[in-house]
Amino acid sequence: MDYKIYMLRVWKEEGLENPNPLRVSIENPKTGNRVGFTDWESLISYLNRQTPTQKRPLLIQQNSNGVLVSEPPSH
């Protein structure tokens, strides 16, 4: 089984005149490589590119409780 592990960090940049203060980064603990994002869609797009064997792209669902990342339902 081939898998990847990432450490996920999520925070809001306070005090900025920014309409989107969300910041997200993932870090590969094995290599130390870190990539930053300003929205969930960019993160999911990046993860989809990192998993070329994934048959279906990951879905993102955001609501007042948070964010859920999942595989789309199979048809």
PDB file of C-alpha atoms in Angstrom:
ATOM      1  CA  MET A   1       0.000   0.000   0.000  1.00  0.00           C
ATOM      2  CA  ASP A   2       1.349   3.394  -0.980  1.00  0.00           C
ATOM      3  CA  TYR A   3       0.282   6.314   1.174  1.00  0.00           C
ATOM      4  CA  LYS A   4       1.310   9.849   2.050  1.00  0.00           C
ATOM      5  CA  ILE A   5       1.206  11.569   5.412  1.00  0.00           C
ATOM      6  CA  TYR A   6       0.833  15.318   5.840  1.00  0.00           C
ATOM      7  CA  MET A   7       0.615  17.577   8.862  1.00  0.00           C
ATOM      8  CA  LEU A   8      -2.234  20.060   8.360  1.00  0.00           C
ATOM      9  CA  ARG A   9      -2.243  23.546   9.901  1.00  0.00           C
ATOM     10  CA  VAL A  10      -5.226  25.888   9.689  1.00  0.00           C
ATOM     11  CA  TRP A  11      -5.419  29.440  11.053  1.00  0.00           C
ATOM     12  CA  LYS A  12      -6.935  32.862  10.473  1.00  0.00           C
ATOM     13  CA  GLU A  13      -4.742  35.900  10.065  1.00  0.00           C
ATOM     14  CA  GLU A  14      -6.230  38.423  12.457  1.00  0.00           C
ATOM     15  CA  GLY A  15      -6.010  42.166  12.032  1.00  0.00           C
ATOM     16  CA  LEU A  16      -5.577  42.203   8.293  1.00  0.00           C
ATOM     17  CA  GLU A  17      -7.866  44.071   5.927  1.00  0.00           C
ATOM     18  CA  ASN A  18      -8.315  40.831   4.048  1.00  0.00           C
ATOM     19  CA  PRO A  19     -11.682  39.440   2.912  1.00  0.00           C
ATOM     20  CA  ASN A  20     -10.282  35.898   3.209  1.00  0.00           C
ATOM     21  CA  PRO A  21      -8.129  35.561   6.349  1.00  0.00           C
ATOM     22  CA  LEU A  22      -8.036  31.740   6.137  1.00  0.00           C
ATOM     23  CA  ARG A  23      -4.603  30.191   5.840  1.00  0.00           C
ATOM     24  CA  VAL A  24      -3.839  26.503   5.422  1.00  0.00           C
ATOM     25  CA  SER A  25      -0.533  24.710   5.128  1.00  0.00           C
ATOM     26  CA  ILE A  26       0.456  21.095   4.817  1.00  0.00           C
ATOM     27  CA  GLU A  27       3.858  19.712   5.605  1.00  0.00           C
ATOM     28  CA  ASN A  28       5.378  16.402   4.662  1.00  0.00           C
ATOM     29  CA  PRO A  29       7.059  15.347   7.931  1.00  0.00           C
ATOM     30  CA  LYS A  30       9.354  12.982   6.060  1.00  0.00           C
ATOM     31  CA  THR A  31      10.833  15.657   3.776  1.00  0.00           C
ATOM     32  CA  GLY A  32      10.007  18.880   5.650  1.00  0.00           C
ATOM     33  CA  ASN A  33       8.441  20.337   2.496  1.00  0.00           C
ATOM     34  CA  ARG A  34       5.636  22.773   3.333  1.00  0.00           C
ATOM     35  CA  VAL A  35       3.016  24.221   0.979  1.00  0.00           C
ATOM     36  CA  GLY A  36       0.614  27.058   1.866  1.00  0.00           C
ATOM     37  CA  PHE A  37      -2.905  27.810   0.637  1.00  0.00           C
ATOM     38  CA  THR A  38      -5.464  30.590   1.083  1.00  0.00           C
ATOM     39  CA  ASP A  39      -8.558  28.449   0.489  1.00  0.00           C
ATOM     40  CA  TRP A  40      -9.754  24.857   0.785  1.00  0.00           C
ATOM     41  CA  GLU A  41     -10.218  24.420  -2.964  1.00  0.00           C
ATOM     42  CA  SER A  42      -6.518  25.061  -3.615  1.00  0.00           C
ATOM     43  CA  LEU A  43      -5.556  22.538  -0.954  1.00  0.00           C
ATOM     44  CA  ILE A  44      -7.823  19.858  -2.427  1.00  0.00           C
ATOM     45  CA  SER A  45      -6.551  20.574  -5.932  1.00  0.00           C
ATOM     46  CA  TYR A  46      -2.980  20.142  -4.683  1.00  0.00           C
ATOM     47  CA  LEU A  47      -3.828  16.871  -2.914  1.00  0.00           C
ATOM     48  CA  ASN A  48      -5.544  15.553  -6.046  1.00  0.00           C
ATOM     49  CA  ARG A  49      -2.366  16.253  -8.026  1.00  0.00           C
ATOM     50  CA  GLN A  50      -0.270  14.458  -5.394  1.00  0.00           C
ATOM     51  CA  THR A  51      -2.352  11.285  -5.654  1.00  0.00           C
ATOM     52  CA  PRO A  52      -2.392  10.401  -9.362  1.00  0.00           C
ATOM     53  CA  THR A  53      -3.601   6.877  -8.607  1.00  0.00           C
ATOM     54  CA  GLN A  54      -6.779   8.319  -7.109  1.00  0.00           C
ATOM     55  CA  LYS A  55      -9.542   7.240  -9.499  1.00  0.00           C
ATOM     56  CA  ARG A  56     -11.909  10.070  -8.579  1.00  0.00           C
ATOM     57  CA  PRO A  57     -10.914  13.543  -7.395  1.00  0.00           C
ATOM     58  CA  LEU A  58     -11.507  14.392  -3.746  1.00  0.00           C
ATOM     59  CA  LEU A  59     -14.547  16.472  -2.851  1.00  0.00           C
ATOM     60  CA  ILE A  60     -14.679  19.314  -0.376  1.00  0.00           C
ATOM     61  CA  GLN A  61     -17.809  20.202   1.569  1.00  0.00           C
ATOM     62  CA  GLN A  62     -17.786  23.252   3.812  1.00  0.00           C
ATOM     63  CA  ASN A  63     -20.490  24.181   6.313  1.00  0.00           C
ATOM     64  CA  SER A  64     -20.820  25.946   9.660  1.00  0.00           C
ATOM     65  CA  ASN A  65     -19.323  22.920  11.448  1.00  0.00           C
ATOM     66  CA  GLY A  66     -16.139  22.885   9.404  1.00  0.00           C
ATOM     67  CA  VAL A  67     -14.786  21.158   6.333  1.00  0.00           C
ATOM     68  CA  LEU A  68     -15.156  17.568   5.168  1.00  0.00           C
ATOM     69  CA  VAL A  69     -12.856  16.089   2.544  1.00  0.00           C
ATOM     70  CA  SER A  70     -14.060  12.847   1.005  1.00  0.00           C
ATOM     71  CA  GLU A  71     -14.189  10.734  -2.100  1.00  0.00           C
ATOM     72  CA  PRO A  72     -17.236  11.321  -4.299  1.00  0.00           C
ATOM     73  CA  PRO A  73     -19.924   8.633  -4.248  1.00  0.00           C
ATOM     74  CA  SER A  74     -19.427   5.879  -6.798  1.00  0.00           C
ATOM     75  CA  HIS A  75     -22.141   5.464  -9.422  1.00  0.00           C
TER      76      HIS A  75
END
